GROMACS .gro file of C-alpha atoms in nm:
model
  343
    1UNK     CA    1  -1.896   3.997  -5.811
    2UNK     CA    2  -2.117   4.007  -5.922
    3UNK     CA    3  -2.202   4.336  -5.757
    4UNK     CA    4  -1.843   4.426  -5.952
    5UNK     CA    5  -1.990   4.296  -6.293
    6UNK     CA    6  -2.324   4.513  -6.306
    7UNK     CA    7  -2.144   4.753  -6.137
    8UNK     CA    8  -1.852   4.787  -6.449
    9UNK     CA    9  -2.170   4.730  -6.654
   10UNK     CA   10  -2.332   5.004  -6.512
   11UNK     CA   11  -2.015   5.234  -6.543
   12UNK     CA   12  -1.948   5.076  -6.944
   13UNK     CA   13  -2.336   5.241  -6.999
   14UNK     CA   14  -2.292   5.571  -6.869
   15UNK     CA   15  -2.026   5.606  -7.096
   16UNK     CA   16  -2.147   5.538  -7.394
   17UNK     CA   17  -2.526   5.660  -7.290
   18UNK     CA   18  -2.224   6.045  -7.285
   19UNK     CA   19  -2.055   5.961  -7.536
   20UNK     CA   20  -2.398   5.898  -7.788
   21UNK     CA   21  -2.541   6.224  -7.602
   22UNK     CA   22  -2.239   6.443  -7.688
   23UNK     CA   23  -2.208   6.327  -8.098
   24UNK     CA   24  -2.590   6.380  -8.079
   25UNK     CA   25  -2.525   6.736  -7.988
   26UNK     CA   26  -2.198   6.836  -8.168
   27UNK     CA   27  -2.413   6.656  -8.566
   28UNK     CA   28  -2.725   6.888  -8.398
   29UNK     CA   29  -2.514   7.178  -8.384
   30UNK     CA   30  -2.319   7.106  -8.662
   31UNK     CA   31  -2.355   7.427  -8.894
   32UNK     CA   32  -2.569   7.388  -9.197
   33UNK     CA   33  -2.463   7.595  -9.511
   34UNK     CA   34  -2.704   7.692  -9.780
   35UNK     CA   35  -2.525   7.811 -10.102
   36UNK     CA   36  -2.710   8.118 -10.300
   37UNK     CA   37  -2.623   8.222 -10.603
   38UNK     CA   38  -2.766   8.482 -10.909
   39UNK     CA   39  -2.540   8.645 -11.178
   40UNK     CA   40  -2.591   9.007 -11.008
   41UNK     CA   41  -2.293   9.206 -10.844
   42UNK     CA   42  -2.263   9.157 -10.514
   43UNK     CA   43  -2.398   9.545 -10.440
   44UNK     CA   44  -2.664   9.457 -10.623
   45UNK     CA   45  -2.998   9.598 -10.479
   46UNK     CA   46  -3.152   9.346 -10.363
   47UNK     CA   47  -2.860   9.120 -10.242
   48UNK     CA   48  -2.780   9.421 -10.006
   49UNK     CA   49  -3.081   9.546  -9.902
   50UNK     CA   50  -3.291   9.203  -9.889
   51UNK     CA   51  -3.098   8.916  -9.878
   52UNK     CA   52  -2.739   9.020  -9.673
   53UNK     CA   53  -2.988   9.099  -9.383
   54UNK     CA   54  -3.256   8.811  -9.499
   55UNK     CA   55  -2.956   8.586  -9.434
   56UNK     CA   56  -2.867   8.762  -9.083
   57UNK     CA   57  -3.214   8.740  -9.034
   58UNK     CA   58  -3.218   8.265  -9.051
   59UNK     CA   59  -2.890   8.313  -8.935
   60UNK     CA   60  -2.943   8.439  -8.555
   61UNK     CA   61  -3.338   8.273  -8.531
   62UNK     CA   62  -3.260   7.936  -8.598
   63UNK     CA   63  -2.946   8.025  -8.350
   64UNK     CA   64  -2.648   8.032  -8.564
   65UNK     CA   65  -2.783   7.692  -8.738
   66UNK     CA   66  -2.769   7.807  -9.077
   67UNK     CA   67  -2.494   7.942  -9.270
   68UNK     CA   68  -2.545   8.092  -9.606
   69UNK     CA   69  -2.274   8.201  -9.819
   70UNK     CA   70  -2.341   8.382 -10.175
   71UNK     CA   71  -2.230   8.317 -10.472
   72UNK     CA   72  -2.318   8.663 -10.698
   73UNK     CA   73  -2.170   8.739 -11.045
   74UNK     CA   74  -2.280   8.374 -11.208
   75UNK     CA   75  -1.955   8.236 -10.987
   76UNK     CA   76  -2.155   7.871 -11.027
   77UNK     CA   77  -2.291   7.946 -11.300
   78UNK     CA   78  -2.485   8.098 -11.654
   79UNK     CA   79  -2.753   8.352 -11.554
   80UNK     CA   80  -3.009   8.149 -11.735
   81UNK     CA   81  -2.850   7.831 -11.586
   82UNK     CA   82  -2.929   7.927 -11.299
   83UNK     CA   83  -3.303   7.771 -11.248
   84UNK     CA   84  -3.154   7.472 -11.332
   85UNK     CA   85  -2.855   7.503 -11.058
   86UNK     CA   86  -3.151   7.486 -10.800
   87UNK     CA   87  -3.333   7.223 -10.944
   88UNK     CA   88  -3.008   6.962 -10.975
   89UNK     CA   89  -2.892   7.092 -10.671
   90UNK     CA   90  -2.523   7.255 -10.750
   91UNK     CA   91  -2.710   7.613 -10.598
   92UNK     CA   92  -2.938   7.553 -10.259
   93UNK     CA   93  -3.120   7.900 -10.342
   94UNK     CA   94  -3.111   8.096 -10.649
   95UNK     CA   95  -3.237   8.468 -10.743
   96UNK     CA   96  -3.358   8.450 -11.135
   97UNK     CA   97  -3.527   8.658 -11.331
   98UNK     CA   98  -3.829   8.425 -11.495
   99UNK     CA   99  -3.734   8.550 -11.813
  100UNK     CA  100  -3.426   8.392 -11.857
  101UNK     CA  101  -3.592   8.060 -11.853
  102UNK     CA  102  -3.853   8.178 -12.146
  103UNK     CA  103  -4.134   7.992 -12.220
  104UNK     CA  104  -4.096   7.798 -11.889
  105UNK     CA  105  -4.339   7.958 -11.632
  106UNK     CA  106  -4.651   8.046 -11.895
  107UNK     CA  107  -4.877   8.133 -11.570
  108UNK     CA  108  -4.583   8.366 -11.456
  109UNK     CA  109  -4.630   8.560 -11.794
  110UNK     CA  110  -4.945   8.724 -11.638
  111UNK     CA  111  -4.770   8.945 -11.439
  112UNK     CA  112  -4.557   9.051 -11.717
  113UNK     CA  113  -4.851   9.180 -11.943
  114UNK     CA  114  -4.866   9.532 -12.006
  115UNK     CA  115  -4.969   9.749 -11.688
  116UNK     CA  116  -5.022   9.472 -11.480
  117UNK     CA  117  -4.801   9.743 -11.196
  118UNK     CA  118  -4.904   9.985 -10.989
  119UNK     CA  119  -4.677   9.952 -10.823
  120UNK     CA  120  -4.364   9.686 -10.732
  121UNK     CA  121  -4.488   9.616 -10.352
  122UNK     CA  122  -4.897   9.533 -10.485
  123UNK     CA  123  -4.793   9.250 -10.746
  124UNK     CA  124  -4.524   9.107 -10.597
  125UNK     CA  125  -4.840   9.037 -10.323
  126UNK     CA  126  -5.045   8.991 -10.607
  127UNK     CA  127  -4.778   8.701 -10.739
  128UNK     CA  128  -4.774   8.539 -10.419
  129UNK     CA  129  -5.169   8.533 -10.323
  130UNK     CA  130  -5.180   8.389 -10.673
  131UNK     CA  131  -4.915   8.132 -10.603
  132UNK     CA  132  -5.083   8.024 -10.303
  133UNK     CA  133  -5.459   8.009 -10.492
  134UNK     CA  134  -5.416   7.859 -10.809
  135UNK     CA  135  -5.250   7.445 -10.838
  136UNK     CA  136  -5.156   7.541 -11.198
  137UNK     CA  137  -4.992   7.761 -11.068
  138UNK     CA  138  -4.728   7.628 -10.841
  139UNK     CA  139  -4.725   7.341 -11.040
  140UNK     CA  140  -4.485   7.561 -11.238
  141UNK     CA  141  -4.246   7.550 -10.945
  142UNK     CA  142  -4.355   7.192 -10.835
  143UNK     CA  143  -3.961   7.108 -10.959
  144UNK     CA  144  -3.854   7.367 -10.678
  145UNK     CA  145  -3.920   7.489 -10.268
  146UNK     CA  146  -4.033   7.837 -10.393
  147UNK     CA  147  -3.882   8.105 -10.144
  148UNK     CA  148  -4.021   8.458 -10.333
  149UNK     CA  149  -4.196   8.550 -10.648
  150UNK     CA  150  -4.158   8.907 -10.716
  151UNK     CA  151  -4.084   9.244 -10.957
  152UNK     CA  152  -3.941   9.536 -10.991
  153UNK     CA  153  -4.192   9.843 -10.989
  154UNK     CA  154  -4.288   9.961 -11.354
  155UNK     CA  155  -4.084  10.005 -11.635
  156UNK     CA  156  -4.097  10.361 -11.832
  157UNK     CA  157  -3.993  10.492 -12.234
  158UNK     CA  158  -3.643  10.656 -12.210
  159UNK     CA  159  -3.442  10.762 -12.505
  160UNK     CA  160  -3.206  11.030 -12.584
  161UNK     CA  161  -3.314  11.266 -12.909
  162UNK     CA  162  -3.673  11.290 -12.978
  163UNK     CA  163  -3.891  11.263 -12.644
  164UNK     CA  164  -4.223  11.037 -12.636
  165UNK     CA  165  -4.546  11.286 -12.565
  166UNK     CA  166  -4.800  11.167 -12.774
  167UNK     CA  167  -4.920  10.775 -12.922
  168UNK     CA  168  -4.828  10.948 -13.253
  169UNK     CA  169  -4.443  11.000 -13.097
  170UNK     CA  170  -4.371  10.653 -13.082
  171UNK     CA  171  -4.366  10.627 -13.505
  172UNK     CA  172  -4.065  10.423 -13.649
  173UNK     CA  173  -3.866  10.483 -13.310
  174UNK     CA  174  -3.634  10.175 -13.280
  175UNK     CA  175  -3.689  10.098 -12.847
  176UNK     CA  176  -3.523   9.878 -12.692
  177UNK     CA  177  -3.746   9.578 -12.536
  178UNK     CA  178  -3.756   9.404 -12.258
  179UNK     CA  179  -3.952   9.035 -12.287
  180UNK     CA  180  -4.220   8.962 -12.584
  181UNK     CA  181  -4.570   9.152 -12.434
  182UNK     CA  182  -4.312   9.500 -12.475
  183UNK     CA  183  -4.226   9.407 -12.796
  184UNK     CA  184  -4.557   9.316 -12.908
  185UNK     CA  185  -4.722   9.633 -12.725
  186UNK     CA  186  -4.390   9.845 -12.914
  187UNK     CA  187  -4.490   9.721 -13.237
  188UNK     CA  188  -4.907   9.747 -13.180
  189UNK     CA  189  -4.814  10.170 -13.054
  190UNK     CA  190  -4.584  10.228 -13.431
  191UNK     CA  191  -4.308  10.183 -13.234
  192UNK     CA  192  -3.950   9.905 -13.384
  193UNK     CA  193  -3.827   9.709 -13.122
  194UNK     CA  194  -3.468   9.586 -13.054
  195UNK     CA  195  -3.381   9.297 -12.837
  196UNK     CA  196  -3.162   9.427 -12.733
  197UNK     CA  197  -3.002   9.260 -12.322
  198UNK     CA  198  -2.999   9.565 -12.011
  199UNK     CA  199  -2.584   9.481 -12.002
  200UNK     CA  200  -2.528   9.619 -12.379
  201UNK     CA  201  -2.763   9.922 -12.398
  202UNK     CA  202  -2.571  10.177 -12.331
  203UNK     CA  203  -2.342  10.101 -12.614
  204UNK     CA  204  -2.694   9.986 -12.875
  205UNK     CA  205  -2.730  10.405 -12.673
  206UNK     CA  206  -2.382  10.542 -12.747
  207UNK     CA  207  -2.430  10.427 -13.126
  208UNK     CA  208  -2.713  10.494 -13.179
  209UNK     CA  209  -2.851  10.106 -13.292
  210UNK     CA  210  -3.153  10.232 -13.011
  211UNK     CA  211  -3.324  10.568 -13.002
  212UNK     CA  212  -3.505  10.498 -12.638
  213UNK     CA  213  -3.540  10.161 -12.392
  214UNK     CA  214  -3.836  10.092 -12.159
  215UNK     CA  215  -3.679  10.051 -11.809
  216UNK     CA  216  -3.699  10.113 -11.503
  217UNK     CA  217  -3.579  10.453 -11.276
  218UNK     CA  218  -3.338  10.170 -11.056
  219UNK     CA  219  -3.205   9.999 -11.413
  220UNK     CA  220  -3.144  10.384 -11.584
  221UNK     CA  221  -2.927  10.458 -11.295
  222UNK     CA  222  -2.757  10.074 -11.193
  223UNK     CA  223  -2.628  10.075 -11.590
  224UNK     CA  224  -2.608  10.477 -11.570
  225UNK     CA  225  -2.846  10.479 -11.903
  226UNK     CA  226  -2.892  10.808 -11.731
  227UNK     CA  227  -2.599  10.939 -11.833
  228UNK     CA  228  -2.707  10.935 -12.223
  229UNK     CA  229  -3.079  10.953 -12.206
  230UNK     CA  230  -3.244  11.318 -12.175
  231UNK     CA  231  -3.618  11.247 -12.214
  232UNK     CA  232  -3.782  10.997 -11.984
  233UNK     CA  233  -4.140  10.926 -12.023
  234UNK     CA  234  -4.350  10.785 -11.745
  235UNK     CA  235  -4.617  10.492 -11.850
  236UNK     CA  236  -4.592  10.227 -11.549
  237UNK     CA  237  -4.611   9.991 -11.863
  238UNK     CA  238  -4.378   9.668 -11.725
  239UNK     CA  239  -4.210   9.450 -11.500
  240UNK     CA  240  -3.963   9.208 -11.480
  241UNK     CA  241  -4.079   8.912 -11.289
  242UNK     CA  242  -3.801   8.725 -11.057
  243UNK     CA  243  -3.757   8.467 -10.842
  244UNK     CA  244  -3.612   8.289 -10.533
  245UNK     CA  245  -3.634   7.911 -10.491
  246UNK     CA  246  -3.419   7.641 -10.307
  247UNK     CA  247  -3.314   7.321 -10.466
  248UNK     CA  248  -3.589   7.050 -10.283
  249UNK     CA  249  -3.368   6.791 -10.208
  250UNK     CA  250  -3.190   7.022  -9.976
  251UNK     CA  251  -3.540   7.197  -9.828
  252UNK     CA  252  -3.616   6.878  -9.728
  253UNK     CA  253  -3.352   6.770  -9.614
  254UNK     CA  254  -3.375   7.071  -9.343
  255UNK     CA  255  -3.432   6.972  -8.976
  256UNK     CA  256  -3.784   7.029  -8.959
  257UNK     CA  257  -3.665   7.342  -8.716
  258UNK     CA  258  -3.486   7.514  -8.957
  259UNK     CA  259  -3.771   7.434  -9.191
  260UNK     CA  260  -4.043   7.634  -8.940
  261UNK     CA  261  -3.810   7.956  -8.925
  262UNK     CA  262  -3.722   7.976  -9.317
  263UNK     CA  263  -4.031   7.994  -9.378
  264UNK     CA  264  -4.127   8.199  -9.133
  265UNK     CA  265  -3.963   8.430  -9.316
  266UNK     CA  266  -4.013   8.367  -9.651
  267UNK     CA  267  -4.351   8.342  -9.905
  268UNK     CA  268  -4.570   8.635  -9.831
  269UNK     CA  269  -4.337   8.826  -9.616
  270UNK     CA  270  -3.997   8.777  -9.901
  271UNK     CA  271  -4.219   8.888 -10.169
  272UNK     CA  272  -4.339   9.212 -10.015
  273UNK     CA  273  -4.049   9.306  -9.886
  274UNK     CA  274  -3.806   9.234 -10.223
  275UNK     CA  275  -4.089   9.465 -10.376
  276UNK     CA  276  -4.111   9.678 -10.070
  277UNK     CA  277  -3.725   9.728 -10.117
  278UNK     CA  278  -3.813   9.717 -10.535
  279UNK     CA  279  -4.014  10.033 -10.456
  280UNK     CA  280  -3.759  10.283 -10.210
  281UNK     CA  281  -3.505  10.306 -10.473
  282UNK     CA  282  -3.701  10.385 -10.741
  283UNK     CA  283  -3.782  10.696 -10.636
  284UNK     CA  284  -3.360  10.786 -10.557
  285UNK     CA  285  -3.204  10.643 -10.797
  286UNK     CA  286  -3.527  10.898 -10.999
  287UNK     CA  287  -3.357  11.139 -10.829
  288UNK     CA  288  -3.037  11.114 -10.955
  289UNK     CA  289  -3.144  11.116 -11.353
  290UNK     CA  290  -3.342  11.436 -11.268
  291UNK     CA  291  -3.019  11.570 -11.131
  292UNK     CA  292  -2.836  11.472 -11.459
  293UNK     CA  293  -3.067  11.709 -11.678
  294UNK     CA  294  -3.315  11.451 -11.775
  295UNK     CA  295  -3.696  11.614 -11.815
  296UNK     CA  296  -4.003  11.421 -11.728
  297UNK     CA  297  -4.271  11.393 -11.998
  298UNK     CA  298  -4.649  11.285 -11.844
  299UNK     CA  299  -4.880  11.138 -12.121
  300UNK     CA  300  -5.276  11.320 -12.120
  301UNK     CA  301  -5.504  11.055 -11.972
  302UNK     CA  302  -5.577  11.060 -12.324
  303UNK     CA  303  -5.325  10.905 -12.440
  304UNK     CA  304  -5.240  10.682 -12.131
  305UNK     CA  305  -5.621  10.526 -12.138
  306UNK     CA  306  -5.634  10.472 -12.525
  307UNK     CA  307  -5.251  10.344 -12.458
  308UNK     CA  308  -5.399  10.049 -12.155
  309UNK     CA  309  -5.676  10.023 -12.475
  310UNK     CA  310  -5.463   9.961 -12.714
  311UNK     CA  311  -5.298   9.665 -12.487
  312UNK     CA  312  -5.572   9.429 -12.429
  313UNK     CA  313  -5.593   9.200 -12.654
  314UNK     CA  314  -5.257   9.107 -12.512
  315UNK     CA  315  -5.394   8.975 -12.169
  316UNK     CA  316  -5.744   8.797 -12.467
  317UNK     CA  317  -5.436   8.646 -12.649
  318UNK     CA  318  -5.267   8.520 -12.271
  319UNK     CA  319  -5.613   8.416 -12.180
  320UNK     CA  320  -5.649   8.216 -12.491
  321UNK     CA  321  -5.292   8.061 -12.513
  322UNK     CA  322  -5.333   7.941 -12.163
  323UNK     CA  323  -5.704   7.851 -12.193
  324UNK     CA  324  -5.593   7.620 -12.488
  325UNK     CA  325  -5.316   7.391 -12.260
  326UNK     CA  326  -5.639   7.333 -12.038
  327UNK     CA  327  -5.517   7.600 -11.759
  328UNK     CA  328  -5.796   7.854 -11.587
  329UNK     CA  329  -5.594   8.144 -11.810
  330UNK     CA  330  -5.923   8.343 -11.790
  331UNK     CA  331  -5.985   8.269 -11.366
  332UNK     CA  332  -5.596   8.363 -11.323
  333UNK     CA  333  -5.601   8.723 -11.489
  334UNK     CA  334  -5.910   8.829 -11.395
  335UNK     CA  335  -5.822   8.698 -11.027
  336UNK     CA  336  -5.394   8.895 -11.070
  337UNK     CA  337  -5.659   9.221 -11.190
  338UNK     CA  338  -5.829   9.197 -10.871
  339UNK     CA  339  -5.577   9.153 -10.702
  340UNK     CA  340  -5.344   9.487 -10.790
  341UNK     CA  341  -5.649   9.705 -10.722
  342UNK     CA  342  -5.633   9.564 -10.282
  343UNK     CA  343  -5.443   9.848 -10.107
   0.00000   0.00000   0.00000
């Protein structure tokens, strides 16, 4: 009897352990869905050429354990609310421009200053290195998990009727601005900055509300502004900074092996990937505009240097503003300028 009882107990324990093991394996193999939201078209350059391939890579390297589901076009919320979507966990990941949350990332604004964009790749690399180097810079993002920081190539001046060939040509021209630092630069140049969303710039150009706009070639083509503009004056005068961030609780809930895969494919790697794709897409859009008859104008070296010199006080003002808040503005600016010179 004793032997039979022991045997029954052994069988019961064996079955129970097998059941628990199967249950554990099923739980471990359960697909982790990550909701990725942004306000742009599902055909947006970043969506098609970066985020979708990135998501496939994450899925492959986690053996299908992670599935990224995209919610483009503002499906989960209005454009300015996307950062909050990530903070609150309504979305697990989001892509947004920093300028949609004005005043929230004062240190990151160093990259929005005029003439800080040799290429999108270089500036995106500098953004991530600055994030890694300065704790004050990282603190701006302490409520989320940062996956990438990047930007588009330098924007130029595009006009409809009057070309900008010299600094004097700016005088009195109504130019659609892109951010507060571009606004101040345009004032210094003698132009009249007009704040208009890029999505409404076509109508503003068509109706003569503005004479021109600052925008990179990609933006010129995406928003069909090259159907209206006739002149492009090269300057690489500004950029718009962007980010991909993740809800912090969601990140912390992920298994360590999944976190490792995401980390290996994010940070510097994803930031540079985004910048590089933006650089690569700029030239095709430029060629598209040239086929429509747009004239490309280059400033003389003297005028180009003068434009840069005229905007230097904006850098000084940014440093003063940061130092007044107890932030290392001078050290950050000097470091960023050094990073931008690196190959």
